């Protein structure tokens, strides 16, 4: 805090103090108290963010009470469901970097001693974590929590079911009835999507206070814990506990273990690698594969089971999962309050349930995530095995090739996709999209047409955590960078084994080489603005897909 004190004291700081006084802060506060930035991702257009003003006010109360001064500022936020099925969905991955840069920019200019981010959804909360790691000042995130499941005609219903119903021929009247029911509260959609995956994982990364990441948005414990978080950040700031102290390589390994046990969103792979890179720590897809070989999925949250994240929270939440897999963790690493994970878990009484099981009685005898490699993806691709139907764990089929989610969807709607086909959607990766499109309508259409048990899908794009089926994403190298996926032709045979972890194009090498000689990369789909900048500067998906050079010596 010494640097900040000089930033706000003395004759050279008169203009800064004037600005703060003009905004309503008192002289003694400005000169003497820790300045805590409060990055609020509030946005009125989504249930995941529309309640964050209330949470933020509680955080600020806690900061004042503990002797700090909160300085709230806004961070851009979107809802992925708004752009679902539209070209604009490709902005989501690039938005993660915009969020991180926004937090970095404001925090650097104002020389905050500490930082709180308030966030809930998808790439927005991931972007907050990325920015927090980049700044490396004392920081924590307060999550917005999960919404409750809707009820339609007495049955539980979540957003993903509505998406499928919309493609299944339901009438406009029925869909309107469902719309009225499916989002009954504030909070992130209550399945194991990217939003809830990142809210949970924040606890493991020491970026979210233990036991608070999954508190439902409707539970007023959320408000009390938000105030406690405000107090905690002042304590962390005085103690100077930073992400570089709290997120070690072993901490990241613990997060990977947690992802396997919970069947996290496949997007967590992008986010953990990017966060590690910000801290100068090298983790790779091979690290994920190492944990996939020894950790089965023990959590039954939608789509890997019938339970919501609200059910998961009241069954014990992330800390119960960590207790269940304690034997596979590095427990000597620190937590946010100075204890080790061994100390923290010693006080956790984990009870097995249908929602969270033990390692010797897992929900699945397979991991929550699996890395696939082969000639189609020598650097790695990813699948969530718990969402793959039994009859599609290993599949071989004829390639049906498309260059966008919408083109593939149209072919399904025209009944041109048949059992035994393997849909290939390419030029939708980080560079090709650009922005790495999140495929939604094709996967939902496969389920709506009952083709998800007989049709595979591979892509250099990514998927929502809502999605399930024999769907393989993040194929690298991507098509726009000359990956083999660019050379697939209609009718080629493709083989995928989600158990052994292989993905191959069954075409002779001499044929492939001839195609490579004739391949010409299509012109960019976007040649201006944010997505153009992203395409020119992003890392490949297997390196986190972030807009950073990271020319550093990794730990």
Coordinates of C-alpha atoms in Angstrom, one line a residue:
X1 CA 0.0 0.0 0.0
X2 CA 3.0 2.3 0.3
X3 CA 2.9 3.0 -3.5
X4 CA -0.7 4.0 -3.3
X5 CA -0.2 6.2 -0.3
X6 CA 2.3 8.3 -2.3
X7 CA -0.1 8.3 -5.3
X8 CA -2.8 10.0 -3.2
X9 CA -0.7 12.1 -0.8
X10 CA 1.6 15.2 -1.3
X11 CA 1.4 18.2 -3.6
X12 CA 1.7 16.1 -6.7
X13 CA -1.5 14.3 -5.9
X14 CA -3.7 17.5 -5.4
X15 CA -5.5 17.0 -8.7
X16 CA -6.3 13.3 -7.8
X17 CA -7.6 14.2 -4.4
X18 CA -9.7 16.9 -5.9
X19 CA -11.4 14.5 -8.3
X20 CA -12.1 12.0 -5.4
X21 CA -13.5 14.8 -3.2
X22 CA -15.6 16.0 -6.1
X23 CA -17.1 12.5 -6.2
X24 CA -17.9 12.6 -2.5
X25 CA -15.0 11.0 -0.7
X26 CA -13.5 12.7 2.4
X27 CA -9.9 13.8 2.7
X28 CA -8.9 11.4 5.5
X29 CA -10.5 8.5 3.5
X30 CA -8.5 9.3 0.4
X31 CA -5.2 9.8 2.1
X32 CA -5.2 7.0 4.7
X33 CA -7.6 4.2 3.9
X34 CA -7.1 1.3 1.5
X35 CA -8.6 2.1 -1.9
X36 CA -10.6 -1.0 -3.0
X37 CA -11.9 -1.1 -6.6
X38 CA -15.3 -2.8 -6.9
X39 CA -15.8 -4.0 -10.5
X40 CA -19.6 -4.5 -11.0
X41 CA -20.7 -6.5 -14.1
X42 CA -24.3 -5.5 -13.6
X43 CA -26.4 -5.4 -16.8
X44 CA -30.2 -5.1 -16.9
X45 CA -30.7 -7.5 -19.8
X46 CA -30.1 -10.8 -18.1
X47 CA -31.2 -12.6 -14.9
X48 CA -27.6 -13.5 -14.3
X49 CA -26.5 -9.8 -13.9
X50 CA -29.7 -7.8 -13.2
X51 CA -29.4 -8.3 -9.4
X52 CA -25.7 -7.5 -9.0
X53 CA -26.3 -3.9 -7.8
X54 CA -27.8 -5.2 -4.6
X55 CA -24.9 -7.6 -4.0
X56 CA -22.4 -4.8 -4.8
X57 CA -23.9 -2.5 -2.3
X58 CA -23.4 -5.2 0.4
X59 CA -19.8 -5.6 -0.7
X60 CA -19.2 -1.9 -0.4
X61 CA -20.8 -1.8 3.1
X62 CA -18.3 -4.4 4.2
X63 CA -15.4 -2.5 2.8
X64 CA -16.4 0.7 4.6
X65 CA -17.0 -1.2 7.8
X66 CA -13.5 -2.8 7.7
X67 CA -11.8 0.5 7.2
X68 CA -11.4 0.7 3.4
X69 CA -13.0 3.0 0.8
X70 CA -14.9 1.3 -2.1
X71 CA -14.7 2.7 -5.6
X72 CA -17.3 1.1 -7.8
X73 CA -17.0 1.0 -11.5
X74 CA -18.8 -0.7 -14.4
X75 CA -17.5 -3.6 -16.5
X76 CA -19.2 -4.6 -19.8
X77 CA -21.3 -7.7 -19.6
X78 CA -23.5 -9.8 -21.9
X79 CA -25.6 -12.9 -21.7
X80 CA -24.7 -15.7 -24.1
X81 CA -28.3 -16.9 -24.3
X82 CA -29.2 -13.6 -25.9
X83 CA -26.9 -14.4 -28.9
X84 CA -27.7 -18.1 -29.0
X85 CA -28.1 -19.2 -32.6
X86 CA -26.9 -15.9 -34.0
X87 CA -23.6 -14.8 -35.5
X88 CA -23.1 -12.5 -32.6
X89 CA -22.4 -15.4 -30.3
X90 CA -18.8 -15.4 -31.6
X91 CA -18.2 -12.3 -29.5
X92 CA -18.4 -14.2 -26.3
X93 CA -14.8 -15.6 -26.2
X94 CA -13.3 -12.3 -27.3
X95 CA -15.4 -10.6 -24.6
X96 CA -13.5 -12.4 -21.9
X97 CA -10.4 -10.4 -22.9
X98 CA -12.4 -7.1 -23.0
X99 CA -13.6 -7.7 -19.5
X100 CA -10.1 -8.4 -18.3
X101 CA -8.7 -5.4 -20.1
X102 CA -11.5 -3.1 -18.6
X103 CA -10.7 -4.2 -15.1
X104 CA -6.9 -3.8 -15.7
X105 CA -7.3 -0.3 -17.2
X106 CA -9.5 1.2 -14.4
X107 CA -7.5 -0.5 -11.6
X108 CA -4.2 0.6 -13.0
X109 CA -5.3 4.3 -13.4
X110 CA -6.8 4.4 -10.0
X111 CA -4.0 2.5 -8.3
X112 CA -6.3 0.4 -6.2
X113 CA -4.8 -1.4 -3.2
X114 CA -7.3 -4.2 -3.6
X115 CA -10.1 -5.3 -5.9
X116 CA -13.5 -7.0 -5.7
X117 CA -15.2 -8.2 -8.8
X118 CA -18.9 -9.0 -8.8
X119 CA -19.9 -11.4 -11.5
X120 CA -22.0 -14.4 -12.5
X121 CA -22.0 -15.4 -16.1
X122 CA -20.0 -17.4 -18.7
X123 CA -17.0 -15.5 -20.2
X124 CA -17.7 -12.5 -18.0
X125 CA -16.7 -14.1 -14.8
X126 CA -13.9 -15.9 -16.6
X127 CA -12.7 -12.4 -17.8
X128 CA -12.9 -11.1 -14.2
X129 CA -10.6 -14.0 -13.1
X130 CA -8.2 -13.2 -16.0
X131 CA -8.1 -9.5 -15.0
X132 CA -7.6 -10.4 -11.4
X133 CA -4.6 -12.6 -12.2
X134 CA -3.2 -10.0 -14.5
X135 CA -3.3 -7.2 -11.9
X136 CA -1.9 -9.4 -9.1
X137 CA -3.1 -7.2 -6.3
X138 CA -5.2 -8.5 -3.4
X139 CA -8.5 -9.5 -5.0
X140 CA -11.6 -11.6 -4.7
X141 CA -14.8 -12.3 -6.6
X142 CA -18.3 -12.2 -5.3
X143 CA -20.5 -14.4 -7.4
X144 CA -24.1 -13.7 -8.3
X145 CA -25.1 -17.3 -7.6
X146 CA -27.5 -19.6 -9.5
X147 CA -31.1 -19.2 -10.3
X148 CA -33.7 -21.8 -9.3
X149 CA -35.2 -24.2 -11.8
X150 CA -38.4 -23.3 -13.5
X151 CA -41.6 -25.3 -13.2
X152 CA -43.7 -26.1 -16.2
X153 CA -46.9 -28.2 -15.7
X154 CA -45.4 -29.4 -12.4
X155 CA -42.1 -30.6 -13.9
X156 CA -38.7 -29.0 -13.4
X157 CA -37.5 -27.1 -16.4
X158 CA -34.2 -25.3 -17.3
X159 CA -33.2 -23.1 -20.2
X160 CA -31.5 -25.9 -22.2
X161 CA -34.8 -27.7 -22.3
X162 CA -36.6 -24.7 -23.7
X163 CA -33.9 -24.4 -26.4
X164 CA -34.5 -28.0 -27.5
X165 CA -38.3 -27.5 -27.3
X166 CA -38.1 -24.6 -29.6
X167 CA -36.5 -26.9 -32.2
X168 CA -38.8 -29.8 -31.7
X169 CA -41.9 -28.4 -33.3
X170 CA -43.6 -27.0 -30.3
X171 CA -46.3 -24.4 -31.0
X172 CA -45.7 -20.7 -30.4
X173 CA -48.3 -20.8 -27.7
X174 CA -46.6 -23.6 -25.7
X175 CA -43.2 -22.0 -26.1
X176 CA -44.6 -18.7 -24.7
X177 CA -46.0 -20.6 -21.7
X178 CA -42.5 -22.2 -21.2
X179 CA -40.8 -18.8 -21.5
X180 CA -42.9 -17.5 -18.6
X181 CA -41.6 -20.3 -16.4
X182 CA -38.1 -21.2 -17.2
X183 CA -36.2 -18.3 -15.5
X184 CA -38.1 -17.8 -12.2
X185 CA -35.3 -15.9 -10.4
X186 CA -32.1 -14.0 -10.7
X187 CA -28.9 -15.9 -11.1
X188 CA -27.0 -18.0 -13.6
X189 CA -28.9 -20.7 -15.4
X190 CA -28.9 -23.6 -12.9
X191 CA -27.1 -26.3 -15.0
X192 CA -23.4 -27.1 -15.2
X193 CA -22.8 -24.3 -17.8
X194 CA -19.8 -22.2 -18.0
X195 CA -21.2 -19.6 -15.6
X196 CA -21.7 -22.1 -12.7
X197 CA -18.5 -23.9 -13.6
X198 CA -16.5 -20.7 -13.1
X199 CA -18.5 -19.7 -10.0
X200 CA -17.6 -23.0 -8.4
X201 CA -14.0 -23.1 -9.6
X202 CA -13.4 -19.7 -8.1
X203 CA -13.4 -21.3 -4.7
X204 CA -10.7 -23.8 -5.8
X205 CA -8.6 -21.0 -7.3
X206 CA -8.7 -18.9 -4.1
X207 CA -10.6 -16.2 -5.9
X208 CA -14.0 -16.7 -4.2
X209 CA -14.5 -17.1 -0.5
X210 CA -14.8 -20.8 0.5
X211 CA -18.5 -21.9 0.7
X212 CA -19.9 -18.9 -1.1
X213 CA -19.5 -19.5 -4.9
X214 CA -22.8 -21.4 -5.4
X215 CA -25.1 -19.7 -2.8
X216 CA -28.4 -19.4 -4.8
X217 CA -29.3 -15.9 -5.9
X218 CA -32.6 -16.1 -4.0
X219 CA -30.9 -17.1 -0.7
X220 CA -30.3 -14.0 1.5
X221 CA -27.2 -15.7 2.8
X222 CA -25.8 -14.3 -0.4
X223 CA -26.2 -10.8 0.8
X224 CA -24.6 -11.5 4.2
X225 CA -21.7 -13.2 2.7
X226 CA -21.2 -10.4 0.2
X227 CA -20.8 -8.0 3.1
X228 CA -18.3 -10.4 4.7
X229 CA -16.4 -10.5 1.4
X230 CA -16.1 -6.7 1.6
X231 CA -14.5 -7.0 5.0
X232 CA -12.3 -9.9 3.8
X233 CA -10.8 -7.9 0.9
X234 CA -9.6 -5.2 3.3
X235 CA -8.0 -7.8 5.5
X236 CA -6.4 -9.4 2.4
X237 CA -5.2 -6.0 1.2
X238 CA -3.5 -5.2 4.5
X239 CA -1.9 -8.7 4.5
X240 CA -1.0 -8.3 0.8
X241 CA -2.3 -11.7 -0.2
X242 CA -2.3 -11.7 -4.0
X243 CA -3.2 -14.2 -6.8
X244 CA 0.5 -15.0 -7.3
X245 CA 0.6 -16.1 -3.7
X246 CA -2.7 -18.0 -3.8
X247 CA -2.7 -19.6 -7.2
X248 CA 0.2 -22.0 -7.5
X249 CA 0.7 -24.7 -10.1
X250 CA -0.7 -27.1 -7.6
X251 CA -3.7 -24.9 -7.0
X252 CA -4.4 -25.1 -10.8
X253 CA -4.0 -28.9 -10.6
X254 CA -6.6 -29.0 -7.9
X255 CA -8.9 -27.0 -10.1
X256 CA -8.4 -29.5 -12.9
X257 CA -9.2 -32.4 -10.5
X258 CA -12.4 -30.5 -9.5
X259 CA -13.4 -30.1 -13.1
X260 CA -13.0 -33.9 -13.7
X261 CA -15.1 -34.7 -10.6
X262 CA -17.9 -32.3 -11.5
X263 CA -18.1 -32.7 -15.3
X264 CA -17.4 -29.0 -15.7
X265 CA -18.1 -27.1 -18.8
X266 CA -15.5 -27.8 -21.5
X267 CA -14.8 -24.1 -21.6
X268 CA -13.0 -24.4 -18.3
X269 CA -10.0 -25.7 -20.2
X270 CA -9.7 -22.4 -22.1
X271 CA -10.1 -20.4 -18.9
X272 CA -7.7 -22.3 -16.6
X273 CA -4.9 -22.3 -19.2
X274 CA -5.4 -18.6 -19.8
X275 CA -5.4 -17.7 -16.1
X276 CA -2.3 -19.8 -15.6
X277 CA -0.6 -18.0 -18.4
X278 CA -1.3 -14.7 -16.8
X279 CA 0.6 -15.8 -13.7
X280 CA 3.5 -17.3 -15.7
X281 CA 2.5 -20.8 -14.9
X282 CA 2.5 -23.4 -17.7
X283 CA -0.4 -26.0 -17.7
X284 CA -1.3 -28.0 -20.8
X285 CA -4.0 -30.3 -22.1
X286 CA -1.7 -33.2 -21.0
X287 CA -2.3 -32.1 -17.4
X288 CA -6.0 -32.4 -17.9
X289 CA -5.5 -35.8 -19.5
X290 CA -3.5 -36.9 -16.5
X291 CA -6.4 -36.3 -14.1
X292 CA -8.9 -37.8 -16.6
X293 CA -7.1 -41.1 -16.2
X294 CA -7.7 -41.3 -12.4
X295 CA -10.7 -39.2 -11.4
X296 CA -14.3 -40.2 -12.3
X297 CA -17.3 -37.8 -12.2
X298 CA -19.1 -37.9 -8.9
X299 CA -21.5 -35.0 -9.4
X300 CA -24.9 -35.3 -11.0
X301 CA -25.7 -31.7 -12.1
X302 CA -27.5 -31.2 -15.4
X303 CA -26.6 -32.3 -18.1
X304 CA -24.6 -35.1 -16.4
X305 CA -27.5 -35.8 -14.0
X306 CA -31.0 -34.6 -13.0
X307 CA -30.0 -32.0 -10.4
X308 CA -29.5 -28.3 -10.5
X309 CA -26.7 -26.2 -9.1
X310 CA -29.1 -25.1 -6.3
X311 CA -29.5 -28.8 -5.4
X312 CA -25.7 -29.1 -5.6
X313 CA -25.2 -26.2 -3.2
X314 CA -27.5 -27.5 -0.5
X315 CA -25.8 -31.0 -0.9
X316 CA -22.5 -29.4 0.2
X317 CA -21.3 -27.6 -2.9
X318 CA -17.6 -27.3 -4.0
X319 CA -16.1 -27.9 -0.5
X320 CA -17.9 -31.3 -0.3
X321 CA -16.5 -32.3 -3.7
X322 CA -13.0 -31.2 -2.6
X323 CA -13.4 -33.3 0.6
X324 CA -14.6 -36.3 -1.5
X325 CA -11.5 -36.1 -3.8
X326 CA -9.1 -35.0 -1.1
X327 CA -6.8 -38.0 -1.7
X328 CA -6.1 -36.6 -5.2
X329 CA -5.4 -33.0 -4.2
X330 CA -2.4 -30.9 -3.2
X331 CA -3.6 -29.9 0.3
X332 CA -0.6 -28.0 1.4
X333 CA -1.3 -25.1 -0.9
X334 CA -2.8 -21.9 0.7
X335 CA -6.3 -20.6 0.9
X336 CA -7.6 -17.0 0.9
X337 CA -7.5 -16.7 4.7
X338 CA -4.0 -17.9 5.2
X339 CA -4.8 -21.5 6.1
X340 CA -3.9 -24.5 3.9
X341 CA -6.5 -26.6 2.1
X342 CA -5.7 -29.4 4.5
X343 CA -6.7 -27.1 7.4
X344 CA -9.8 -26.0 5.6
X345 CA -11.0 -29.5 4.6
X346 CA -10.4 -30.8 8.1
X347 CA -13.5 -29.0 9.2
X348 CA -15.7 -30.2 6.3
X349 CA -18.1 -33.0 7.0
X350 CA -18.9 -34.4 3.6
X351 CA -22.0 -36.5 3.3
X352 CA -22.6 -38.7 0.2
X353 CA -25.8 -38.1 -1.6
X354 CA -27.4 -38.6 -5.0
X355 CA -26.1 -35.2 -6.0
X356 CA -22.5 -35.6 -4.8
X357 CA -21.0 -39.1 -4.4
X358 CA -17.8 -40.6 -3.2
X359 CA -14.8 -41.6 -5.3
X360 CA -15.5 -45.3 -4.6
X361 CA -19.2 -44.9 -5.7
X362 CA -19.0 -42.4 -8.6
X363 CA -21.9 -41.4 -10.7
X364 CA -19.9 -42.4 -13.8
X365 CA -16.9 -44.6 -14.2
X366 CA -15.3 -42.0 -16.4
X367 CA -14.0 -38.5 -16.0
X368 CA -16.0 -35.4 -16.4
X369 CA -13.7 -34.2 -19.2
X370 CA -11.5 -36.0 -21.7
X371 CA -8.7 -34.8 -24.0
X372 CA -8.7 -36.5 -27.5
X373 CA -5.7 -36.6 -29.8
X374 CA -5.0 -38.1 -33.2
X375 CA -4.1 -37.0 -36.7
X376 CA -7.3 -34.7 -36.6
X377 CA -6.1 -33.0 -33.5
X378 CA -2.5 -33.6 -32.6
X379 CA -2.4 -30.8 -30.1
X380 CA -5.7 -31.8 -28.5
X381 CA -9.5 -31.5 -28.5
X382 CA -12.1 -32.0 -25.8
X383 CA -15.2 -33.9 -25.0
X384 CA -17.4 -34.3 -21.9
X385 CA -17.8 -38.1 -21.6
X386 CA -20.7 -37.9 -19.1
X387 CA -22.8 -36.3 -21.8
X388 CA -22.0 -38.8 -24.5
X389 CA -24.6 -41.5 -25.0
X390 CA -23.4 -45.1 -24.4
X391 CA -23.8 -46.1 -28.0
X392 CA -21.6 -43.2 -29.1
X393 CA -18.6 -43.6 -26.8
X394 CA -16.8 -45.0 -29.9
X395 CA -18.1 -44.0 -33.3
X396 CA -17.0 -44.0 -36.9
X397 CA -19.0 -42.3 -39.6
X398 CA -19.1 -40.3 -42.9
X399 CA -18.1 -36.7 -42.7
X400 CA -20.7 -34.0 -43.5
X401 CA -18.8 -30.7 -43.8
X402 CA -20.1 -27.2 -42.9
X403 CA -18.5 -23.9 -42.2
X404 CA -21.0 -22.5 -39.7
X405 CA -23.4 -23.6 -36.9
X406 CA -26.3 -22.2 -38.9
X407 CA -25.5 -24.1 -42.1
X408 CA -25.3 -27.4 -40.2
X409 CA -28.5 -26.7 -38.4
X410 CA -30.3 -26.0 -41.7
X411 CA -29.1 -29.3 -43.1
X412 CA -30.5 -31.1 -40.0
X413 CA -33.8 -29.3 -40.5
X414 CA -33.9 -30.4 -44.1
X415 CA -33.4 -34.0 -42.9
X416 CA -30.1 -34.3 -44.8
X417 CA -28.3 -35.6 -41.7
X418 CA -28.7 -39.3 -41.2
X419 CA -27.7 -41.9 -38.6
X420 CA -24.0 -42.7 -39.0
X421 CA -23.0 -39.2 -40.1
X422 CA -20.3 -37.2 -38.4
X423 CA -21.0 -33.4 -38.7
X424 CA -17.8 -31.4 -39.2
X425 CA -18.1 -27.6 -38.4
X426 CA -14.9 -25.8 -39.2
X427 CA -13.6 -22.3 -39.6
X428 CA -15.3 -21.4 -36.4
X429 CA -12.3 -21.5 -34.1
X430 CA -10.4 -18.6 -32.5
X431 CA -9.1 -17.3 -35.8
X432 CA -11.7 -18.7 -38.2
X433 CA -14.9 -17.5 -36.6
X434 CA -13.2 -15.2 -35.5
X435 CA -13.8 -15.4 -31.7
X436 CA -14.4 -19.1 -31.4
X437 CA -18.1 -19.6 -31.9
X438 CA -20.1 -21.5 -29.3
X439 CA -22.2 -24.0 -31.2
X440 CA -25.7 -24.2 -29.9
X441 CA -28.4 -24.7 -32.6
X442 CA -26.8 -27.7 -34.2
X443 CA -26.4 -29.6 -30.9
X444 CA -29.9 -28.7 -29.8
X445 CA -31.3 -29.7 -33.2
X446 CA -29.6 -33.1 -33.0
X447 CA -31.4 -33.7 -29.6
X448 CA -34.7 -32.4 -30.9
X449 CA -34.5 -34.8 -33.9
X450 CA -33.3 -37.7 -31.6
X451 CA -30.1 -37.9 -33.7
X452 CA -27.7 -37.3 -30.8
X453 CA -27.5 -41.1 -30.2
X454 CA -26.4 -41.8 -33.8
X455 CA -24.7 -38.7 -35.2
X456 CA -21.3 -37.4 -34.1
X457 CA -20.1 -33.8 -34.3
X458 CA -16.5 -32.5 -34.3
X459 CA -15.5 -28.8 -34.6
X460 CA -12.7 -26.3 -34.0
X461 CA -15.4 -24.2 -32.2
X462 CA -16.5 -24.6 -28.6
X463 CA -19.7 -25.7 -26.8
X464 CA -21.9 -24.3 -24.1
X465 CA -21.9 -26.2 -20.8
X466 CA -25.6 -26.8 -21.5
X467 CA -24.7 -29.1 -24.5
X468 CA -24.5 -32.8 -24.5
X469 CA -24.0 -35.6 -27.1
X470 CA -21.1 -37.1 -29.0
X471 CA -19.7 -33.6 -29.6
X472 CA -16.0 -32.9 -29.7
X473 CA -14.8 -29.3 -29.7
X474 CA -11.6 -27.2 -29.6
X475 CA -10.0 -29.3 -32.4
X476 CA -6.5 -27.9 -32.8
X477 CA -4.8 -26.8 -35.0
X478 CA -8.0 -25.1 -36.2
X479 CA -9.0 -25.0 -39.8
X480 CA -8.0 -21.3 -40.3
X481 CA -4.5 -22.2 -39.2
X482 CA -4.2 -25.1 -41.6
X483 CA -5.3 -27.9 -39.3
X484 CA -6.3 -31.2 -40.8
X485 CA -9.9 -30.4 -40.1
X486 CA -9.6 -28.0 -43.0
X487 CA -8.8 -30.8 -45.4
X488 CA -11.8 -33.1 -44.6
X489 CA -14.1 -33.8 -47.6
X490 CA -17.7 -35.0 -47.8
X491 CA -17.8 -38.7 -47.2
X492 CA -14.4 -39.1 -45.5
X493 CA -14.5 -41.5 -42.6
X494 CA -13.8 -40.1 -39.2
X495 CA -13.2 -42.2 -36.1
X496 CA -13.6 -41.0 -32.5
X497 CA -13.0 -43.0 -29.3
X498 CA -14.0 -41.0 -26.2
X499 CA -12.7 -43.8 -23.9
X500 CA -9.2 -44.2 -25.4
X501 CA -9.1 -40.5 -26.2
X502 CA -8.5 -40.7 -30.0
X503 CA -9.8 -38.7 -33.0
X504 CA -8.7 -39.5 -36.5
X505 CA -9.4 -38.9 -40.2
X506 CA -9.3 -42.3 -41.9
X507 CA -7.7 -41.1 -45.2
X508 CA -4.4 -42.1 -46.6
X509 CA -1.5 -39.8 -45.9
X510 CA -0.6 -39.3 -49.6
X511 CA -4.2 -38.2 -50.2
X512 CA -4.0 -35.8 -47.3
X513 CA -0.7 -34.3 -48.6
X514 CA -2.2 -33.8 -52.1
X515 CA -5.1 -31.9 -50.5
X516 CA -2.8 -29.9 -48.4
X517 CA -0.9 -28.7 -51.5
X518 CA -4.2 -27.4 -53.0
X519 CA -5.7 -25.9 -49.8
X520 CA -6.3 -22.2 -49.8
X521 CA -7.4 -20.5 -46.5
X522 CA -10.7 -18.7 -47.1
X523 CA -10.8 -15.0 -46.6
X524 CA -11.5 -13.8 -43.0
X525 CA -15.2 -13.7 -42.1
X526 CA -14.6 -10.5 -40.3
X527 CA -12.0 -7.9 -41.3
X528 CA -12.7 -5.0 -38.9
X529 CA -13.4 -4.2 -35.3
X530 CA -12.9 -6.2 -32.2
X531 CA -13.1 -9.7 -33.8
X532 CA -10.5 -8.7 -36.4
X533 CA -8.1 -7.6 -33.6
X534 CA -8.8 -10.8 -31.7
X535 CA -8.1 -13.0 -34.7
X536 CA -4.8 -11.3 -35.3
X537 CA -3.5 -11.6 -31.8
X538 CA -5.2 -14.6 -30.1
X539 CA -3.5 -17.7 -28.9
X540 CA -4.8 -21.1 -30.2
X541 CA -7.5 -22.9 -28.1
X542 CA -5.0 -25.4 -26.6
X543 CA -3.1 -22.4 -25.2
X544 CA -6.2 -20.7 -23.7
X545 CA -7.4 -18.7 -26.7
X546 CA -6.7 -15.3 -25.1
X547 CA -5.5 -12.1 -26.9
X548 CA -2.0 -12.1 -25.3
X549 CA 1.5 -12.8 -26.6
X550 CA 2.7 -14.3 -23.3
X551 CA 6.4 -14.3 -24.4
X552 CA 7.6 -15.2 -21.0
X553 CA 9.5 -17.9 -19.2
X554 CA 6.9 -20.2 -17.6
X555 CA 7.3 -21.6 -14.1

